[in-house]
Coordinates of N, CA and C and ligand atoms in Angstrom, one line a residue:
M1 N 12.6 17.9 -0.3 CA 13.6 17.0 0.2 C 13.1 15.5 -0.3
S2 N 14.0 14.8 -0.8 CA 13.6 13.5 -1.3 C 13.4 12.5 -0.1
E3 N 12.3 11.8 -0.1 CA 11.9 10.9 1.0 C 11.5 9.5 0.4
L4 N 11.3 8.6 1.2 CA 10.9 7.2 0.8 C 9.5 7.1 1.4
T5 N 8.6 6.3 0.6 CA 7.3 5.8 1.2 C 7.1 4.3 0.8
F6 N 6.2 3.8 1.4 CA 5.9 2.3 1.2 C 4.6 2.2 0.5
S7 N 4.5 1.3 -0.5 CA 3.3 1.1 -1.3 C 2.9 -0.4 -1.3
I8 N 1.6 -0.7 -1.2 CA 1.0 -2.0 -1.5 C 0.0 -1.9 -2.6
V9 N 0.2 -2.7 -3.8 CA -0.9 -2.8 -4.6 C -1.7 -4.1 -4.1
K10 N -2.9 -3.9 -3.7 CA -3.6 -4.8 -2.8 C -4.2 -6.0 -3.7
P11 N -4.6 -7.1 -3.0 CA -5.0 -8.2 -3.7 C -6.1 -8.1 -4.8
D12 N -7.0 -7.2 -4.5 CA -8.1 -7.0 -5.4 C -7.6 -6.5 -6.8
A13 N -6.6 -5.6 -6.7 CA -6.1 -4.9 -8.0 C -5.1 -6.0 -8.7
V14 N -4.4 -6.7 -7.9 CA -3.5 -7.7 -8.6 C -4.4 -8.8 -9.2
E15 N -5.3 -9.2 -8.5 CA -6.3 -10.2 -9.0 C -7.0 -9.8 -10.3
A16 N -7.3 -8.5 -10.4 CA -7.9 -7.9 -11.5 C -6.9 -7.6 -12.7
G17 N -5.7 -7.8 -12.5 CA -4.7 -7.5 -13.5 C -4.4 -6.1 -13.6
Q18 N -4.6 -5.4 -12.5 CA -4.4 -3.9 -12.5 C -3.1 -3.4 -11.9
A19 N -2.3 -4.4 -11.5 CA -1.0 -3.9 -10.9 C -0.2 -3.1 -11.8
G20 N 0.0 -3.5 -13.0 CA 0.8 -2.7 -14.0 C 0.3 -1.4 -14.2
A21 N -0.9 -1.2 -14.2 CA -1.6 0.1 -14.5 C -1.3 1.0 -13.3
V22 N -1.5 0.5 -12.0 CA -1.3 1.2 -10.8 C 0.1 1.6 -10.7
L23 N 1.1 0.8 -11.1 CA 2.6 1.2 -11.0 C 2.9 2.2 -12.1
Q24 N 2.1 2.1 -13.2 CA 2.3 3.1 -14.3 C 1.8 4.5 -13.8
M25 N 0.7 4.5 -13.0 CA 0.3 5.8 -12.5 C 1.3 6.4 -11.5
I26 N 1.9 5.5 -10.7 CA 2.9 6.0 -9.8 C 4.1 6.6 -10.5
L27 N 4.6 6.0 -11.7 CA 5.7 6.4 -12.4 C 5.3 7.7 -13.1
D28 N 4.1 7.7 -13.6 CA 3.6 8.9 -14.4 C 3.6 10.1 -13.4
A29 N 3.4 9.9 -12.1 CA 3.3 11.0 -11.2 C 4.7 11.4 -10.7
G30 N 5.7 10.8 -11.4 CA 7.0 11.2 -11.1 C 7.8 10.7 -9.9
L31 N 7.1 9.6 -9.4 CA 7.8 8.9 -8.2 C 8.7 7.8 -8.7
K32 N 9.8 7.5 -8.1 CA 10.7 6.4 -8.6 C 10.4 5.2 -7.8
I33 N 10.6 4.0 -8.4 CA 10.4 2.8 -7.6 C 11.9 2.3 -7.3
R34 N 12.0 2.3 -6.0 CA 13.5 1.9 -5.4 C 13.6 0.4 -5.2
A35 N 12.4 -0.2 -4.9 CA 12.4 -1.7 -4.6 C 11.0 -2.3 -4.8
M36 N 10.9 -3.5 -5.3 CA 9.6 -4.0 -5.5 C 9.6 -5.5 -5.5
K37 N 8.5 -6.1 -5.0 CA 8.4 -7.6 -5.2 C 6.9 -8.0 -5.0
M38 N 6.5 -9.1 -5.6 CA 5.3 -9.6 -5.4 C 5.3 -10.8 -4.4
I39 N 4.4 -10.7 -3.4 CA 4.5 -11.7 -2.2 C 3.0 -12.1 -1.9
R40 N 2.8 -13.1 -1.2 CA 1.6 -13.5 -0.6 C 1.8 -13.4 0.9
L41 N 1.0 -12.5 1.5 CA 1.3 -12.4 3.0 C 0.7 -13.5 3.7
T42 N 1.4 -13.9 4.8 CA 0.8 -14.9 5.8 C -0.1 -14.0 6.7
R43 N -1.0 -14.8 7.4 CA -1.8 -14.2 8.4 C -1.0 -13.4 9.4
E44 N 0.0 -14.0 9.9 CA 0.9 -13.3 10.9 C 1.6 -12.0 10.3
Q45 N 2.0 -12.0 9.1 CA 2.6 -10.9 8.5 C 1.5 -9.8 8.4
A46 N 0.4 -10.1 7.9 CA -0.7 -9.1 7.7 C -1.1 -8.5 9.0
E47 N -1.3 -9.4 10.1 CA -1.7 -8.8 11.4 C -0.6 -7.9 11.9
G48 N 0.7 -8.2 11.7 CA 1.7 -7.4 12.2 C 1.7 -6.1 11.4
F49 N 1.6 -6.1 10.2 CA 1.6 -4.9 9.4 C 0.4 -4.0 9.8
Y50 N -0.7 -4.4 10.1 CA -1.9 -3.6 10.4 C -2.1 -3.6 11.9
A51 N -1.1 -3.9 12.7 CA -1.3 -4.0 14.2 C -2.0 -2.7 14.7
V52 N -1.7 -1.5 14.2 CA -2.3 -0.3 14.8 C -3.9 -0.3 14.7
H53 N -4.4 -1.2 13.7 CA -5.9 -1.3 13.6 C -6.5 -2.5 14.3
R54 N -5.6 -3.1 15.1 CA -6.0 -4.4 15.8 C -7.4 -4.3 16.5
E55 N -7.7 -3.1 17.1 CA -9.0 -3.0 17.8 C -10.1 -2.5 16.9
R56 N -9.8 -2.1 15.7 CA -11.0 -1.7 14.8 C -11.9 -2.8 14.5
P57 N -13.2 -2.5 14.3 CA -14.1 -3.6 13.9 C -13.8 -4.3 12.6
F58 N -13.1 -3.6 11.7 CA -12.8 -4.1 10.4 C -11.5 -4.9 10.4
F59 N -10.9 -5.1 11.5 CA -9.5 -5.7 11.5 C -9.4 -7.1 10.9
K60 N -10.4 -8.0 11.4 CA -10.3 -9.4 11.0 C -10.6 -9.5 9.5
D61 N -11.6 -8.8 9.0 CA -11.9 -8.8 7.5 C -10.8 -8.3 6.7
L62 N -10.1 -7.3 7.2 CA -9.1 -6.6 6.6 C -7.9 -7.6 6.4
V63 N -7.6 -8.3 7.5 CA -6.5 -9.3 7.4 C -6.9 -10.5 6.4
N64 N -8.1 -10.9 6.5 CA -8.5 -11.9 5.6 C -8.4 -11.5 4.2
Y65 N -8.8 -10.3 3.9 CA -8.7 -9.7 2.6 C -7.3 -9.7 2.1
M66 N -6.4 -9.2 3.0 CA -5.0 -8.9 2.6 C -4.2 -10.3 2.4
I67 N -4.8 -11.4 2.9 CA -4.0 -12.6 2.6 C -4.8 -13.4 1.5
S68 N -5.9 -12.8 0.9 CA -6.6 -13.5 -0.1 C -5.9 -13.8 -1.3
G69 N -4.8 -13.1 -1.6 CA -4.1 -13.3 -2.9 C -2.7 -12.5 -2.9
P70 N -2.0 -12.6 -3.9 CA -0.7 -11.9 -3.9 C -0.9 -10.3 -4.0
V71 N 0.1 -9.7 -3.3 CA 0.2 -8.2 -3.4 C 1.6 -7.8 -4.0
V72 N 1.6 -6.6 -4.5 CA 2.9 -6.0 -5.0 C 3.3 -4.9 -4.0
V73 N 4.4 -5.2 -3.3 CA 4.9 -4.2 -2.4 C 6.1 -3.5 -3.1
S74 N 6.1 -2.2 -2.8 CA 7.3 -1.4 -3.2 C 7.6 -0.3 -2.4
V75 N 8.9 0.2 -2.7 CA 9.4 1.4 -1.9 C 9.5 2.6 -3.0
L76 N 8.8 3.6 -2.7 CA 8.9 4.8 -3.7 C 9.6 5.9 -3.2
E77 N 10.3 6.6 -4.0 CA 11.2 7.8 -3.7 C 10.8 9.0 -4.5
G78 N 10.8 10.1 -3.8 CA 10.7 11.4 -4.5 C 10.6 12.5 -3.6
D79 N 10.6 13.7 -4.0 CA 10.5 14.9 -3.2 C 9.1 14.8 -2.6
N80 N 8.9 14.9 -1.3 CA 7.6 14.9 -0.7 C 6.7 13.6 -1.1
A81 N 7.4 12.5 -1.1 CA 6.8 11.3 -1.7 C 5.6 10.7 -0.9
I82 N 5.7 10.9 0.4 CA 4.6 10.4 1.2 C 3.3 11.1 1.0
A83 N 3.4 12.4 1.0 CA 2.1 13.2 0.6 C 1.7 13.1 -0.7
R84 N 2.7 13.1 -1.7 CA 2.3 13.0 -3.2 C 1.7 11.6 -3.4
Y85 N 2.2 10.5 -2.9 CA 1.6 9.2 -3.1 C 0.2 9.2 -2.4
R86 N 0.0 9.7 -1.2 CA -1.3 9.8 -0.6 C -2.3 10.4 -1.5
E87 N -1.8 11.6 -2.0 CA -2.7 12.4 -3.0 C -3.1 11.5 -4.3
L88 N -2.1 10.8 -4.8 CA -2.4 10.0 -6.0 C -3.3 8.9 -5.6
M89 N -3.2 8.3 -4.5 CA -4.2 7.2 -4.1 C -5.6 7.7 -4.0
G90 N -5.8 8.8 -3.4 CA -7.1 9.3 -3.1 C -7.7 8.8 -1.8
A91 N -8.9 9.2 -1.4 CA -9.5 8.9 -0.2 C -9.5 7.4 0.0
T92 N -9.5 6.9 1.3 CA -9.6 5.5 1.7 C -10.8 4.8 1.0
D93 N -11.9 5.5 1.1 CA -13.1 5.1 0.5 C -13.2 5.4 -1.0
P94 N -13.0 4.5 -2.0 CA -13.1 4.9 -3.4 C -14.2 5.8 -3.8
A95 N -15.4 5.6 -3.1 CA -16.5 6.3 -3.3 C -16.3 7.9 -3.2
K96 N -15.3 8.2 -2.3 CA -15.1 9.5 -1.9 C -13.8 10.0 -2.6
A97 N -13.2 9.1 -3.3 CA -11.8 9.4 -3.9 C -12.0 10.5 -5.1
A98 N -11.1 11.4 -5.2 CA -11.1 12.3 -6.4 C -10.8 11.7 -7.7
E99 N -11.4 12.3 -8.9 CA -11.0 11.9 -10.1 C -9.6 11.9 -10.3
G100 N -9.2 10.9 -11.2 CA -7.7 10.8 -11.4 C -6.8 10.0 -10.4
T101 N -7.5 9.6 -9.3 CA -6.7 9.0 -8.3 C -6.8 7.4 -8.5
I102 N -5.9 6.7 -8.0 CA -5.8 5.3 -8.0 C -7.1 4.6 -7.5
R103 N -7.6 5.0 -6.3 CA -8.7 4.4 -5.7 C -9.9 4.7 -6.5
K104 N -10.1 5.9 -7.0 CA -11.2 6.2 -7.8 C -11.3 5.3 -9.1
R105 N -10.1 5.1 -9.6 CA -10.1 4.2 -10.9 C -10.2 2.8 -10.7
F106 N -9.5 2.3 -9.6 CA -9.5 0.8 -9.3 C -10.1 0.3 -8.0
G107 N -10.3 1.2 -7.1 CA -10.9 0.7 -5.8 C -12.3 0.1 -6.0
K108 N -12.5 -1.0 -5.3 CA -13.9 -1.6 -5.4 C -14.7 -1.3 -4.1
S109 N -14.1 -1.1 -3.0 CA -14.8 -0.8 -1.7 C -13.8 -0.1 -0.8
I110 N -14.4 0.2 0.4 CA -13.5 0.8 1.4 C -12.4 -0.2 1.9
E111 N -12.8 -1.5 1.8 CA -11.8 -2.5 2.1 C -10.8 -2.9 0.9
A112 N -11.4 -3.2 -0.2 CA -10.7 -3.5 -1.4 C -10.5 -2.3 -2.2
N113 N -9.5 -1.6 -1.6 CA -9.4 -0.2 -2.2 C -8.1 0.0 -3.0
A114 N -7.6 -1.1 -3.5 CA -6.5 -1.1 -4.5 C -5.1 -0.8 -4.1
C115 N -5.0 0.0 -3.1 CA -3.6 0.4 -2.8 C -3.4 0.8 -1.3
H116 N -2.3 0.7 -0.8 CA -1.9 1.3 0.6 C -0.8 2.2 0.4
G117 N -0.6 3.3 1.1 CA 0.6 4.1 1.2 C 0.7 4.6 2.6
S118 N 2.0 4.7 3.0 CA 2.4 5.2 4.3 C 1.8 6.5 4.7
D119 N 1.3 6.7 6.0 CA 0.7 8.0 6.3 C 1.6 9.0 7.0
G120 N 2.9 8.7 7.1 CA 3.8 9.7 7.6 C 5.2 9.2 7.7
P121 N 6.1 10.1 8.1 CA 7.5 9.6 8.0 C 7.9 8.4 8.9
D122 N 7.3 8.4 10.1 CA 7.6 7.3 11.0 C 7.1 6.0 10.5
T123 N 5.8 6.0 10.0 CA 5.1 4.9 9.4 C 5.9 4.4 8.2
A124 N 6.4 5.3 7.3 CA 7.1 5.0 6.1 C 8.3 4.1 6.5
K125 N 9.0 4.7 7.5 CA 10.4 3.9 7.9 C 10.1 2.5 8.3
T126 N 9.0 2.4 9.3 CA 8.7 1.1 9.8 C 8.2 0.1 8.7
E127 N 7.3 0.7 7.9 CA 6.7 -0.2 6.8 C 7.7 -0.6 5.7
V128 N 8.6 0.2 5.4 CA 9.8 -0.1 4.4 C 10.6 -1.1 5.0
A129 N 10.9 -1.0 6.4 CA 11.7 -2.0 7.0 C 11.0 -3.4 7.2
Y130 N 9.7 -3.3 7.3 CA 8.9 -4.6 7.6 C 9.0 -5.5 6.3
F131 N 9.2 -4.9 5.1 CA 9.2 -5.7 4.0 C 10.5 -5.8 3.1
F132 N 11.4 -4.8 3.4 CA 12.6 -4.7 2.5 C 13.8 -4.6 3.4
S133 N 14.8 -5.4 3.0 CA 16.2 -5.1 3.7 C 17.0 -4.1 2.9
R134 N 18.0 -3.5 3.4 CA 18.8 -2.6 2.8 C 19.4 -3.2 1.4
L135 N 19.6 -4.4 1.4 CA 20.2 -5.1 0.2 C 19.2 -5.0 -0.9
E136 N 17.9 -4.9 -0.7 CA 16.9 -4.9 -1.8 C 16.6 -3.6 -2.3
M137 N 17.2 -2.6 -1.7 CA 17.0 -1.2 -2.2 C 17.9 -0.9 -3.3
V138 N 17.4 -0.5 -4.4 CA 18.2 -0.3 -5.7 C 18.4 1.2 -5.9
G139 N 19.5 1.6 -6.3 CA 19.8 3.0 -6.8 C 20.2 4.0 -5.7
Ligands
LIG1 P1 -5.2 1.3 4.2 O1 -4.8 2.6 3.8 O2 -4.4 0.1 3.8 O3 -5.4 1.3 5.8 C1 -6.2 0.4 6.5 C2 -7.1 -0.4 5.7 O4 -8.3 -0.9 6.4 C3 -7.7 0.6 4.6 O5 -6.7 1.0 3.7 C4 -8.7 -0.3 4.1 O6 -8.4 -1.2 3.1 C5 -9.2 -1.0 5.3 N1 -10.6 -0.6 5.8 C6 -11.7 -1.4 5.8 N2 -12.6 -0.8 6.5 C7 -12.2 0.5 6.8 C8 -12.9 1.6 7.4 N3 -14.1 1.6 7.8 N4 -12.0 2.7 7.7 C9 -10.7 2.7 7.2 N5 -10.2 1.6 6.6 C10 -10.9 0.6 6.4

């Protein structure tokens, strides 16, 4: 069944000029891009997005990192898109990510790990709506 998921190409990858390569890996994996934009998150937006991690020790550093430069946010669509994109991203820690994954190829650390993807259907819905209006969804 076709579903939507939400993706961020994170500041480290955008800064390194790797956004295009990450998006190409997404397309090569057979996922469609339904919406996309480059933005610079405000502190408030980043804190809101990662609110579930508010109590984690890495929260402040994570927010500072996520606002350190532009990100490319997108909505991906495909059969089983949430699980497929998570597999394509690889483990959160690039050191543990499998060969051929985005994080293995472009991740620099557990924080600067190149990309984010929704972890389930409810999160996907919330995250897509956090960044995109219905008018911005194409196709
Ligand atoms: P992401 O999938 O966007 O979800 C939360 C983010 O927190 C994660 O990717 C990493 O960028 C960051 N992070 C930093 N330290 C940790 C950690 N120890 N465990 C999990 N996520 C971490």
